[in-house]
Amino acid sequence: MKKPLIVMTLVATTLLLVTPLVAQSPEEEVAARIRAVYAEQREGGNPDVGSKEGTLNFWSSGGLLQETPAGPPVPTETNLFPKHIEVVVHGDAAVAFYYAEGTMTPPGGEVVSNYLTRVMEFWIKEDGDWVVRGAHYSPLKGGQGTTQVTP
């Protein structure tokens, strides 16, 4: 009876020690970073994932290219979920394609209860971390983007 318990304990301990050593692919790293950012935002956090050079964005509201300076982002209340994340990596650059769905309230704006948009983000490796350098958000038919003055 003790042998199976000892074996199970050894297997579990080995898995715990070895699992962190298994490296994620860059595609998995970027996808995991995207999921973590959305999870932190849903919990009320304000993750800064933009490049130290700032970001260039086409917001889901339409309109012209927006340049967002480096630094902490404007807090936005969200309950958004990224879905169907696909990432293409080339060296220290990656493009992530996915959908963002849920509700959000832009700073000083109205609640967008049916936010449903396509996302294409350009990620780069900066100081060892994946950060966003540019993005394009476009609402899906049947969903909403934001207003003309907010991201």
Coordinates of C-alpha atoms in Angstrom, one line a residue:
M1 CA 0.0 0.0 0.0
K2 CA 2.9 2.4 0.7
K3 CA 4.6 1.8 -2.7
P4 CA 1.8 3.3 -4.8
L5 CA 1.6 6.3 -2.5
I6 CA 5.4 6.8 -2.7
V7 CA 5.4 6.4 -6.5
M8 CA 2.5 8.9 -6.9
T9 CA 4.3 11.4 -4.6
L10 CA 7.5 11.1 -6.6
V11 CA 5.6 11.5 -9.9
A12 CA 3.7 14.6 -8.6
T13 CA 6.9 16.1 -7.2
T14 CA 8.8 15.5 -10.5
L15 CA 6.0 17.1 -12.5
L16 CA 6.0 20.2 -10.3
L17 CA 9.7 20.6 -10.6
V18 CA 10.0 19.9 -14.3
T19 CA 6.9 21.7 -15.6
P20 CA 8.3 25.2 -15.1
L21 CA 11.4 24.2 -17.0
V22 CA 9.4 23.4 -20.1
A23 CA 9.7 26.5 -22.3
Q24 CA 6.7 28.0 -24.0
S25 CA 6.9 28.8 -27.7
P26 CA 6.9 32.6 -28.5
E27 CA 3.3 32.0 -29.8
E28 CA 2.2 30.6 -26.5
E29 CA 4.0 33.4 -24.6
V30 CA 2.1 36.1 -26.5
A31 CA -1.2 34.3 -26.2
A32 CA -0.7 33.8 -22.5
R33 CA 0.2 37.4 -22.1
I34 CA -3.0 38.5 -23.9
R35 CA -5.1 36.2 -21.6
A36 CA -3.3 37.5 -18.5
V37 CA -3.9 41.2 -19.5
Y38 CA -7.6 40.7 -20.0
A39 CA -7.9 38.7 -16.7
E40 CA -6.1 41.5 -14.8
Q41 CA -8.4 44.1 -16.4
R42 CA -11.5 42.1 -15.4
E43 CA -10.1 42.2 -11.8
G44 CA -9.9 46.0 -11.9
G45 CA -6.1 46.1 -12.7
N46 CA -4.6 48.5 -15.2
P47 CA -1.8 46.6 -16.9
D48 CA 0.7 48.6 -18.9
V49 CA 1.5 46.4 -22.0
G50 CA 2.4 49.2 -24.4
S51 CA 5.9 49.8 -25.8
K52 CA 8.2 52.3 -24.2
E53 CA 8.0 54.0 -27.7
G54 CA 4.2 54.3 -27.3
T55 CA 1.6 52.6 -29.5
L56 CA -0.2 53.3 -32.8
N57 CA -3.9 52.3 -32.8
F58 CA -6.9 52.2 -35.0
W59 CA -9.7 52.1 -32.4
S60 CA -12.9 50.2 -32.7
S61 CA -14.7 53.5 -32.9
G62 CA -13.3 54.1 -36.4
G63 CA -11.6 57.3 -37.3
L64 CA -8.0 58.2 -37.8
L65 CA -4.8 56.6 -36.5
Q66 CA -4.3 57.4 -32.8
E67 CA -0.9 57.6 -31.2
T68 CA -0.8 56.6 -27.5
P69 CA 2.2 57.8 -25.6
A70 CA 4.2 55.4 -23.4
G71 CA 3.1 55.2 -19.8
P72 CA 0.3 53.8 -17.8
P73 CA -2.9 53.4 -19.8
V74 CA -6.1 55.2 -19.0
P75 CA -8.1 52.9 -16.6
T76 CA -11.1 51.3 -18.3
E77 CA -13.7 49.2 -16.6
T78 CA -14.0 46.0 -18.6
N79 CA -15.4 42.5 -18.5
L80 CA -13.9 41.5 -21.8
F81 CA -12.7 38.1 -22.9
P82 CA -10.2 37.3 -25.7
K83 CA -11.3 34.5 -27.9
H84 CA -9.7 32.3 -30.7
I85 CA -6.2 33.8 -30.3
E86 CA -3.9 33.1 -33.2
V87 CA -0.3 34.4 -33.1
V88 CA 2.3 34.6 -35.9
V89 CA 5.9 35.2 -34.7
H90 CA 8.9 36.3 -36.7
G91 CA 12.0 36.7 -34.5
D92 CA 11.2 39.4 -31.8
A93 CA 8.0 40.5 -33.5
A94 CA 4.6 38.9 -33.4
V95 CA 1.1 39.6 -34.8
A96 CA -1.8 38.4 -32.7
F97 CA -5.3 38.0 -34.2
Y98 CA -8.3 37.4 -31.9
Y99 CA -11.8 38.6 -30.9
A100 CA -12.6 40.6 -27.8
E101 CA -16.1 40.2 -26.4
G102 CA -18.0 41.4 -23.4
T103 CA -18.8 44.7 -21.8
M104 CA -16.7 47.8 -21.2
T105 CA -17.0 51.3 -20.0
P106 CA -14.5 53.7 -21.5
P107 CA -13.2 56.5 -19.3
G108 CA -16.0 59.1 -19.0
G109 CA -18.2 57.1 -21.4
E110 CA -21.3 55.0 -21.5
V111 CA -21.3 51.3 -20.9
V112 CA -20.8 49.3 -24.1
S113 CA -22.8 46.2 -23.3
N114 CA -22.2 44.3 -26.5
Y115 CA -18.6 45.0 -27.2
L116 CA -17.6 42.5 -30.0
T117 CA -14.5 43.4 -32.0
R118 CA -11.8 41.9 -34.1
V119 CA -8.3 42.6 -32.8
M120 CA -5.0 42.6 -34.6
E121 CA -2.1 43.6 -32.3
F122 CA 1.6 44.0 -33.2
W123 CA 3.7 42.7 -30.4
I124 CA 7.5 43.2 -30.0
K125 CA 10.0 41.8 -27.5
E126 CA 11.2 44.8 -25.5
D127 CA 13.6 44.4 -22.5
G128 CA 12.7 40.7 -22.4
D129 CA 8.9 41.2 -22.3
W130 CA 6.3 41.1 -25.1
V131 CA 4.7 44.5 -25.4
V132 CA 2.2 46.1 -27.9
R133 CA 3.5 48.5 -30.5
G134 CA 0.4 48.8 -32.6
A135 CA -3.1 47.6 -32.8
H136 CA -6.2 47.6 -35.0
Y137 CA -9.7 47.0 -33.5
S138 CA -12.8 46.7 -35.7
P139 CA -16.3 45.8 -34.5
L140 CA -18.0 42.7 -35.8
K141 CA -21.5 42.9 -37.3
G142 CA -24.0 42.7 -34.5
G143 CA -21.4 44.0 -32.0
Q144 CA -20.3 47.4 -30.9
G145 CA -17.0 49.3 -30.7
T146 CA -16.4 52.3 -28.6
T147 CA -17.4 56.0 -29.2
Q148 CA -15.5 58.3 -31.5
V149 CA -13.5 59.8 -28.7
T150 CA -12.4 56.7 -26.7
P151 CA -10.3 53.6 -27.4

